[in-house]
Amino acid sequence: MELACSLLFNEEVYNQLGEFQKAEFALEWLRFLENLLPATNQADIREKQNKLVEQLISLLTSSPGPPARQLIAKNLAILYSTGDVFSVHQTIDKCNELILSKDDSPSYLPTKLAAVVCLGYLYKKLGRILGNSFVTTVENILKAMKNAESQGRYEIMLSLQNILKGLGTSAVPCHRDIYKAARTCLTDRSMAVRCAAAKCLLELQIEATFMWSTDIDSVVTLCFKSFEGSNYEVRMAVS
């Protein structure tokens, strides 16, 4: 696996491996890259940035598993925050395109989830630098949630939490829409989704003053309702 320890992904070696070995090789490189990027000279990063983005997007569209999609998202966010942001909107557009795809096959789901996670990390890391593109992004993510399975709803809640964290007061135009979606997820049949929704709402209330003013009674009632049929993790997250 020492062949995976380089700034650029070794595609030649990767293409010679079997399917299981490919997944292991890619994961090893992504882990290495997460530690390497912050310690790499900015000039070196910028020199190879186009190729790195291309390679990370390629892995993102290859149906990555949960650990890989987290690392792909983190590395893209680190790459743009330490290098140039000139192509970040192209990456955001690509992720939005993947999320809105009408392909509902099980084999495509990991790619869609990876795109959701990636958007969350990009906005968390770059925040207001990305301008008003977040409005379209949030709309697309919420649109995707309508037909999402529990795993999708879980990742969407966490992604929205990250978007809120990165944007701060700039996300005000989307507060009500996110609030509505998170309210629904707080009583979801999946305990993991309820926990993720609680985290999203906790982040939302920092800037969404209506949650602890005009809507406070509704929020409290909802929290108690979320305890019904819940487990320890949900009760801790909501409380």
PDB file of C-alpha atoms in Angstrom:
ATOM      1  CA  MET A   1       0.000   0.000   0.000  1.00  0.00           C
ATOM      2  CA  GLU A   2       3.019   2.311  -0.018  1.00  0.00           C
ATOM      3  CA  LEU A   3       2.194   2.908  -3.702  1.00  0.00           C
ATOM      4  CA  ALA A   4      -0.905   4.801  -2.498  1.00  0.00           C
ATOM      5  CA  CYS A   5       1.243   7.291  -0.586  1.00  0.00           C
ATOM      6  CA  SER A   6       1.615  10.109  -3.105  1.00  0.00           C
ATOM      7  CA  LEU A   7      -0.032  13.471  -3.721  1.00  0.00           C
ATOM      8  CA  LEU A   8      -1.614  12.303  -6.972  1.00  0.00           C
ATOM      9  CA  PHE A   9      -3.651   9.110  -7.173  1.00  0.00           C
ATOM     10  CA  ASN A  10      -1.653   6.329  -8.854  1.00  0.00           C
ATOM     11  CA  GLU A  11      -4.177   5.390 -11.535  1.00  0.00           C
ATOM     12  CA  GLU A  12      -1.806   2.988 -13.284  1.00  0.00           C
ATOM     13  CA  VAL A  13      -1.469   0.786 -10.201  1.00  0.00           C
ATOM     14  CA  TYR A  14      -5.172   1.180  -9.349  1.00  0.00           C
ATOM     15  CA  ASN A  15      -6.310  -0.090 -12.760  1.00  0.00           C
ATOM     16  CA  GLN A  16      -4.283  -3.282 -12.338  1.00  0.00           C
ATOM     17  CA  LEU A  17      -6.018  -4.256  -9.088  1.00  0.00           C
ATOM     18  CA  GLY A  18      -9.101  -6.378  -8.429  1.00  0.00           C
ATOM     19  CA  GLU A  19     -12.338  -4.786  -7.205  1.00  0.00           C
ATOM     20  CA  PHE A  20     -11.735  -5.312  -3.479  1.00  0.00           C
ATOM     21  CA  GLN A  21      -8.112  -4.243  -3.780  1.00  0.00           C
ATOM     22  CA  LYS A  22      -9.190  -1.114  -5.663  1.00  0.00           C
ATOM     23  CA  ALA A  23     -11.458  -0.050  -2.800  1.00  0.00           C
ATOM     24  CA  GLU A  24      -8.688  -0.642  -0.262  1.00  0.00           C
ATOM     25  CA  PHE A  25      -6.104   1.186  -2.383  1.00  0.00           C
ATOM     26  CA  ALA A  26      -8.385   4.209  -2.890  1.00  0.00           C
ATOM     27  CA  LEU A  27      -9.215   4.396   0.820  1.00  0.00           C
ATOM     28  CA  GLU A  28      -5.550   4.228   1.754  1.00  0.00           C
ATOM     29  CA  TRP A  29      -4.732   7.085  -0.628  1.00  0.00           C
ATOM     30  CA  LEU A  30      -7.617   9.212   0.646  1.00  0.00           C
ATOM     31  CA  ARG A  31      -6.447   8.774   4.241  1.00  0.00           C
ATOM     32  CA  PHE A  32      -2.898   9.662   3.261  1.00  0.00           C
ATOM     33  CA  LEU A  33      -4.074  12.706   1.288  1.00  0.00           C
ATOM     34  CA  GLU A  34      -6.091  14.042   4.236  1.00  0.00           C
ATOM     35  CA  ASN A  35      -2.877  14.304   6.269  1.00  0.00           C
ATOM     36  CA  LEU A  36      -0.655  15.351   3.368  1.00  0.00           C
ATOM     37  CA  LEU A  37      -2.631  18.303   1.975  1.00  0.00           C
ATOM     38  CA  PRO A  38      -2.397  20.588   5.043  1.00  0.00           C
ATOM     39  CA  ALA A  39       1.365  19.994   5.178  1.00  0.00           C
ATOM     40  CA  THR A  40       2.008  20.506   1.454  1.00  0.00           C
ATOM     41  CA  ASN A  41       3.360  23.728  -0.004  1.00  0.00           C
ATOM     42  CA  GLN A  42       0.565  25.828  -1.500  1.00  0.00           C
ATOM     43  CA  ALA A  43       2.437  26.225  -4.782  1.00  0.00           C
ATOM     44  CA  ASP A  44       2.708  22.421  -5.134  1.00  0.00           C
ATOM     45  CA  ILE A  45      -0.998  22.029  -4.452  1.00  0.00           C
ATOM     46  CA  ARG A  46      -1.954  24.629  -7.038  1.00  0.00           C
ATOM     47  CA  GLU A  47       0.311  23.016  -9.624  1.00  0.00           C
ATOM     48  CA  LYS A  48      -1.487  19.674  -9.280  1.00  0.00           C
ATOM     49  CA  GLN A  49      -4.909  20.931  -8.214  1.00  0.00           C
ATOM     50  CA  ASN A  50      -6.724  20.370 -11.513  1.00  0.00           C
ATOM     51  CA  LYS A  51      -5.616  16.746 -11.660  1.00  0.00           C
ATOM     52  CA  LEU A  52      -6.394  16.195  -7.974  1.00  0.00           C
ATOM     53  CA  VAL A  53      -9.916  17.553  -8.356  1.00  0.00           C
ATOM     54  CA  GLU A  54     -10.429  15.366 -11.414  1.00  0.00           C
ATOM     55  CA  GLN A  55      -9.247  12.274  -9.515  1.00  0.00           C
ATOM     56  CA  LEU A  56     -11.362  12.996  -6.433  1.00  0.00           C
ATOM     57  CA  ILE A  57     -14.485  13.581  -8.547  1.00  0.00           C
ATOM     58  CA  SER A  58     -13.780  10.335 -10.371  1.00  0.00           C
ATOM     59  CA  LEU A  59     -13.702   8.474  -7.047  1.00  0.00           C
ATOM     60  CA  LEU A  60     -16.831  10.311  -5.918  1.00  0.00           C
ATOM     61  CA  THR A  61     -18.735   8.978  -8.946  1.00  0.00           C
ATOM     62  CA  SER A  62     -17.486   5.404  -8.450  1.00  0.00           C
ATOM     63  CA  SER A  63     -20.078   4.476  -5.776  1.00  0.00           C
ATOM     64  CA  PRO A  64     -17.812   4.959  -2.722  1.00  0.00           C
ATOM     65  CA  GLY A  65     -18.668   3.490   0.682  1.00  0.00           C
ATOM     66  CA  PRO A  66     -19.278   5.590   3.833  1.00  0.00           C
ATOM     67  CA  PRO A  67     -15.605   5.971   4.908  1.00  0.00           C
ATOM     68  CA  ALA A  68     -14.482   6.821   1.370  1.00  0.00           C
ATOM     69  CA  ARG A  69     -17.204   9.395   0.732  1.00  0.00           C
ATOM     70  CA  GLN A  70     -16.354  11.208   3.966  1.00  0.00           C
ATOM     71  CA  LEU A  71     -12.686  11.335   2.989  1.00  0.00           C
ATOM     72  CA  ILE A  72     -13.407  12.437  -0.580  1.00  0.00           C
ATOM     73  CA  ALA A  73     -15.531  15.299   0.763  1.00  0.00           C
ATOM     74  CA  LYS A  74     -12.958  16.319   3.365  1.00  0.00           C
ATOM     75  CA  ASN A  75     -10.113  16.253   0.852  1.00  0.00           C
ATOM     76  CA  LEU A  76     -11.979  18.356  -1.706  1.00  0.00           C
ATOM     77  CA  ALA A  77     -12.780  20.914   1.004  1.00  0.00           C
ATOM     78  CA  ILE A  78      -9.155  20.998   2.191  1.00  0.00           C
ATOM     79  CA  LEU A  79      -7.903  21.203  -1.394  1.00  0.00           C
ATOM     80  CA  TYR A  80     -10.024  24.240  -2.220  1.00  0.00           C
ATOM     81  CA  SER A  81      -9.305  25.982   1.081  1.00  0.00           C
ATOM     82  CA  THR A  82      -5.521  25.603   0.730  1.00  0.00           C
ATOM     83  CA  GLY A  83      -5.291  25.943  -3.051  1.00  0.00           C
ATOM     84  CA  ASP A  84      -7.336  27.974  -5.531  1.00  0.00           C
ATOM     85  CA  VAL A  85     -11.128  28.169  -5.483  1.00  0.00           C
ATOM     86  CA  PHE A  86     -11.415  28.879  -9.211  1.00  0.00           C
ATOM     87  CA  SER A  87     -13.135  25.568 -10.051  1.00  0.00           C
ATOM     88  CA  VAL A  88     -15.111  25.054  -6.853  1.00  0.00           C
ATOM     89  CA  HIS A  89     -18.392  26.123  -8.465  1.00  0.00           C
ATOM     90  CA  GLN A  90     -17.885  23.501 -11.175  1.00  0.00           C
ATOM     91  CA  THR A  91     -17.497  20.903  -8.427  1.00  0.00           C
ATOM     92  CA  ILE A  92     -20.637  22.177  -6.693  1.00  0.00           C
ATOM     93  CA  ASP A  93     -22.543  22.053  -9.994  1.00  0.00           C
ATOM     94  CA  LYS A  94     -21.339  18.485 -10.532  1.00  0.00           C
ATOM     95  CA  CYS A  95     -22.524  17.438  -7.067  1.00  0.00           C
ATOM     96  CA  ASN A  96     -25.910  19.077  -7.644  1.00  0.00           C
ATOM     97  CA  GLU A  97     -26.177  17.271 -10.960  1.00  0.00           C
ATOM     98  CA  LEU A  98     -25.450  13.926  -9.275  1.00  0.00           C
ATOM     99  CA  ILE A  99     -28.020  14.601  -6.549  1.00  0.00           C
ATOM    100  CA  LEU A 100     -30.761  15.460  -9.055  1.00  0.00           C
ATOM    101  CA  SER A 101     -30.086  12.438 -11.264  1.00  0.00           C
ATOM    102  CA  LYS A 102     -33.183  10.320 -11.901  1.00  0.00           C
ATOM    103  CA  ASP A 103     -31.144   7.144 -11.560  1.00  0.00           C
ATOM    104  CA  ASP A 104     -32.738   5.392  -8.562  1.00  0.00           C
ATOM    105  CA  SER A 105     -30.798   2.151  -8.859  1.00  0.00           C
ATOM    106  CA  PRO A 106     -29.147   0.780  -5.684  1.00  0.00           C
ATOM    107  CA  SER A 107     -25.747   0.911  -7.394  1.00  0.00           C
ATOM    108  CA  TYR A 108     -26.064   4.688  -7.922  1.00  0.00           C
ATOM    109  CA  LEU A 109     -27.139   5.512  -4.353  1.00  0.00           C
ATOM    110  CA  PRO A 110     -23.561   5.666  -2.920  1.00  0.00           C
ATOM    111  CA  THR A 111     -22.621   8.249  -5.562  1.00  0.00           C
ATOM    112  CA  LYS A 112     -25.642  10.396  -4.715  1.00  0.00           C
ATOM    113  CA  LEU A 113     -24.852  10.157  -0.988  1.00  0.00           C
ATOM    114  CA  ALA A 114     -21.216  11.080  -1.654  1.00  0.00           C
ATOM    115  CA  ALA A 115     -22.356  14.203  -3.518  1.00  0.00           C
ATOM    116  CA  VAL A 116     -24.572  15.214  -0.574  1.00  0.00           C
ATOM    117  CA  VAL A 117     -21.704  14.748   1.889  1.00  0.00           C
ATOM    118  CA  CYS A 118     -19.305  16.641  -0.374  1.00  0.00           C
ATOM    119  CA  LEU A 119     -21.564  19.684  -0.590  1.00  0.00           C
ATOM    120  CA  GLY A 120     -21.829  19.807   3.185  1.00  0.00           C
ATOM    121  CA  TYR A 121     -18.073  19.801   3.671  1.00  0.00           C
ATOM    122  CA  LEU A 122     -17.438  22.368   0.923  1.00  0.00           C
ATOM    123  CA  TYR A 123     -19.840  24.879   2.451  1.00  0.00           C
ATOM    124  CA  LYS A 124     -18.627  24.131   5.959  1.00  0.00           C
ATOM    125  CA  LYS A 125     -15.015  24.840   4.964  1.00  0.00           C
ATOM    126  CA  LEU A 126     -15.487  27.683   2.469  1.00  0.00           C
ATOM    127  CA  GLY A 127     -18.746  29.233   3.703  1.00  0.00           C
ATOM    128  CA  ARG A 128     -19.467  32.718   2.410  1.00  0.00           C
ATOM    129  CA  ILE A 129     -16.694  32.530  -0.204  1.00  0.00           C
ATOM    130  CA  LEU A 130     -19.147  30.486  -2.262  1.00  0.00           C
ATOM    131  CA  GLY A 131     -21.631  33.357  -2.514  1.00  0.00           C
ATOM    132  CA  ASN A 132     -25.338  32.742  -3.068  1.00  0.00           C
ATOM    133  CA  SER A 133     -24.909  29.346  -4.709  1.00  0.00           C
ATOM    134  CA  PHE A 134     -26.055  27.789  -1.421  1.00  0.00           C
ATOM    135  CA  VAL A 135     -29.694  28.709  -2.165  1.00  0.00           C
ATOM    136  CA  THR A 136     -29.807  26.400  -5.189  1.00  0.00           C
ATOM    137  CA  THR A 137     -27.783  23.751  -3.374  1.00  0.00           C
ATOM    138  CA  VAL A 138     -30.133  23.659  -0.380  1.00  0.00           C
ATOM    139  CA  GLU A 139     -33.157  23.526  -2.709  1.00  0.00           C
ATOM    140  CA  ASN A 140     -31.658  20.548  -4.544  1.00  0.00           C
ATOM    141  CA  ILE A 141     -30.741  18.712  -1.350  1.00  0.00           C
ATOM    142  CA  LEU A 142     -34.234  19.185   0.089  1.00  0.00           C
ATOM    143  CA  LYS A 143     -35.755  18.087  -3.213  1.00  0.00           C
ATOM    144  CA  ALA A 144     -33.665  14.909  -3.096  1.00  0.00           C
ATOM    145  CA  MET A 145     -34.882  14.182   0.438  1.00  0.00           C
ATOM    146  CA  LYS A 146     -38.458  13.651  -0.745  1.00  0.00           C
ATOM    147  CA  ASN A 147     -37.580  10.265  -2.255  1.00  0.00           C
ATOM    148  CA  ALA A 148     -34.591   9.427  -0.063  1.00  0.00           C
ATOM    149  CA  GLU A 149     -34.205   6.270   2.007  1.00  0.00           C
ATOM    150  CA  SER A 150     -33.235   6.540   5.674  1.00  0.00           C
ATOM    151  CA  GLN A 151     -29.519   6.563   4.832  1.00  0.00           C
ATOM    152  CA  GLY A 152     -30.108   9.450   2.447  1.00  0.00           C
ATOM    153  CA  ARG A 153     -32.155  11.410   4.980  1.00  0.00           C
ATOM    154  CA  TYR A 154     -29.405  10.862   7.547  1.00  0.00           C
ATOM    155  CA  GLU A 155     -26.663  12.214   5.274  1.00  0.00           C
ATOM    156  CA  ILE A 156     -28.857  15.121   4.160  1.00  0.00           C
ATOM    157  CA  MET A 157     -29.463  16.260   7.744  1.00  0.00           C
ATOM    158  CA  LEU A 158     -25.737  16.161   8.520  1.00  0.00           C
ATOM    159  CA  SER A 159     -24.916  17.937   5.271  1.00  0.00           C
ATOM    160  CA  LEU A 160     -27.404  20.704   6.058  1.00  0.00           C
ATOM    161  CA  GLN A 161     -25.850  21.005   9.515  1.00  0.00           C
ATOM    162  CA  ASN A 162     -22.454  21.556   7.884  1.00  0.00           C
ATOM    163  CA  ILE A 163     -23.870  24.072   5.415  1.00  0.00           C
ATOM    164  CA  LEU A 164     -25.443  26.057   8.259  1.00  0.00           C
ATOM    165  CA  LYS A 165     -22.198  25.938  10.227  1.00  0.00           C
ATOM    166  CA  GLY A 166     -20.176  27.298   7.315  1.00  0.00           C
ATOM    167  CA  LEU A 167     -22.593  30.016   6.223  1.00  0.00           C
ATOM    168  CA  GLY A 168     -23.657  31.474   9.566  1.00  0.00           C
ATOM    169  CA  THR A 169     -26.066  34.386   9.129  1.00  0.00           C
ATOM    170  CA  SER A 170     -25.823  34.156   5.333  1.00  0.00           C
ATOM    171  CA  ALA A 171     -28.075  31.085   5.346  1.00  0.00           C
ATOM    172  CA  VAL A 172     -31.103  33.043   6.627  1.00  0.00           C
ATOM    173  CA  PRO A 173     -33.017  32.750   3.290  1.00  0.00           C
ATOM    174  CA  CYS A 174     -33.032  28.956   3.704  1.00  0.00           C
ATOM    175  CA  HIS A 175     -33.762  28.743   7.434  1.00  0.00           C
ATOM    176  CA  ARG A 176     -37.486  28.072   7.176  1.00  0.00           C
ATOM    177  CA  ASP A 177     -37.108  25.381   4.508  1.00  0.00           C
ATOM    178  CA  ILE A 178     -34.389  23.601   6.476  1.00  0.00           C
ATOM    179  CA  TYR A 179     -36.447  23.907   9.665  1.00  0.00           C
ATOM    180  CA  LYS A 180     -39.448  22.296   7.992  1.00  0.00           C
ATOM    181  CA  ALA A 181     -37.368  19.370   6.703  1.00  0.00           C
ATOM    182  CA  ALA A 182     -35.574  18.844  10.020  1.00  0.00           C
ATOM    183  CA  ARG A 183     -38.880  18.885  11.935  1.00  0.00           C
ATOM    184  CA  THR A 184     -40.104  15.984   9.821  1.00  0.00           C
ATOM    185  CA  CYS A 185     -36.871  14.053  10.328  1.00  0.00           C
ATOM    186  CA  LEU A 186     -36.920  14.534  14.107  1.00  0.00           C
ATOM    187  CA  THR A 187     -39.781  12.012  14.300  1.00  0.00           C
ATOM    188  CA  ASP A 188     -38.412   9.743  11.558  1.00  0.00           C
ATOM    189  CA  ARG A 189     -38.745   5.980  11.948  1.00  0.00           C
ATOM    190  CA  SER A 190     -34.949   5.720  11.804  1.00  0.00           C
ATOM    191  CA  MET A 191     -33.212   6.554  15.075  1.00  0.00           C
ATOM    192  CA  ALA A 192     -30.061   7.648  13.214  1.00  0.00           C
ATOM    193  CA  VAL A 193     -32.091  10.149  11.183  1.00  0.00           C
ATOM    194  CA  ARG A 194     -33.653  11.552  14.366  1.00  0.00           C
ATOM    195  CA  CYS A 195     -30.193  12.072  15.868  1.00  0.00           C
ATOM    196  CA  ALA A 196     -28.955  13.788  12.701  1.00  0.00           C
ATOM    197  CA  ALA A 197     -32.051  16.016  12.632  1.00  0.00           C
ATOM    198  CA  ALA A 198     -31.429  17.043  16.252  1.00  0.00           C
ATOM    199  CA  LYS A 199     -27.875  18.075  15.323  1.00  0.00           C
ATOM    200  CA  CYS A 200     -29.173  20.037  12.338  1.00  0.00           C
ATOM    201  CA  LEU A 201     -31.791  21.846  14.444  1.00  0.00           C
ATOM    202  CA  LEU A 202     -29.234  22.615  17.128  1.00  0.00           C
ATOM    203  CA  GLU A 203     -27.027  24.276  14.516  1.00  0.00           C
ATOM    204  CA  LEU A 204     -30.015  26.033  12.956  1.00  0.00           C
ATOM    205  CA  GLN A 205     -31.183  27.660  16.189  1.00  0.00           C
ATOM    206  CA  ILE A 206     -27.918  29.599  16.528  1.00  0.00           C
ATOM    207  CA  GLU A 207     -29.042  32.031  13.809  1.00  0.00           C
ATOM    208  CA  ALA A 208     -32.732  31.146  13.343  1.00  0.00           C
ATOM    209  CA  THR A 209     -34.148  33.294  16.128  1.00  0.00           C
ATOM    210  CA  PHE A 210     -37.728  32.220  15.430  1.00  0.00           C
ATOM    211  CA  MET A 211     -36.930  28.797  16.902  1.00  0.00           C
ATOM    212  CA  TRP A 212     -36.500  30.202  20.394  1.00  0.00           C
ATOM    213  CA  SER A 213     -39.003  33.052  20.097  1.00  0.00           C
ATOM    214  CA  THR A 214     -42.219  32.719  18.077  1.00  0.00           C
ATOM    215  CA  ASP A 215     -41.863  28.948  17.493  1.00  0.00           C
ATOM    216  CA  ILE A 216     -40.536  27.945  20.912  1.00  0.00           C
ATOM    217  CA  ASP A 217     -43.737  26.112  21.986  1.00  0.00           C
ATOM    218  CA  SER A 218     -43.837  24.190  18.727  1.00  0.00           C
ATOM    219  CA  VAL A 219     -40.155  23.228  19.047  1.00  0.00           C
ATOM    220  CA  VAL A 220     -40.604  21.962  22.620  1.00  0.00           C
ATOM    221  CA  THR A 221     -43.674  19.931  21.647  1.00  0.00           C
ATOM    222  CA  LEU A 222     -41.768  18.427  18.729  1.00  0.00           C
ATOM    223  CA  CYS A 223     -38.848  17.467  20.970  1.00  0.00           C
ATOM    224  CA  PHE A 224     -41.131  15.601  23.348  1.00  0.00           C
ATOM    225  CA  LYS A 225     -42.814  13.883  20.405  1.00  0.00           C
ATOM    226  CA  SER A 226     -39.413  12.706  19.155  1.00  0.00           C
ATOM    227  CA  PHE A 227     -38.938  10.771  22.411  1.00  0.00           C
ATOM    228  CA  GLU A 228     -41.794   8.410  21.487  1.00  0.00           C
ATOM    229  CA  GLY A 229     -40.377   5.011  20.589  1.00  0.00           C
ATOM    230  CA  SER A 230     -36.864   6.435  20.717  1.00  0.00           C
ATOM    231  CA  ASN A 231     -33.606   5.038  22.060  1.00  0.00           C
ATOM    232  CA  TYR A 232     -30.913   6.420  24.360  1.00  0.00           C
ATOM    233  CA  GLU A 233     -28.963   8.084  21.534  1.00  0.00           C
ATOM    234  CA  VAL A 234     -32.020  10.001  20.334  1.00  0.00           C
ATOM    235  CA  ARG A 235     -32.956  11.146  23.822  1.00  0.00           C
ATOM    236  CA  MET A 236     -29.416  12.408  24.393  1.00  0.00           C
ATOM    237  CA  ALA A 237     -29.275  14.190  21.018  1.00  0.00           C
ATOM    238  CA  VAL A 238     -32.652  15.871  21.448  1.00  0.00           C
ATOM    239  CA  SER A 239     -32.168  16.862  25.070  1.00  0.00           C
TER     240      SER A 239
END
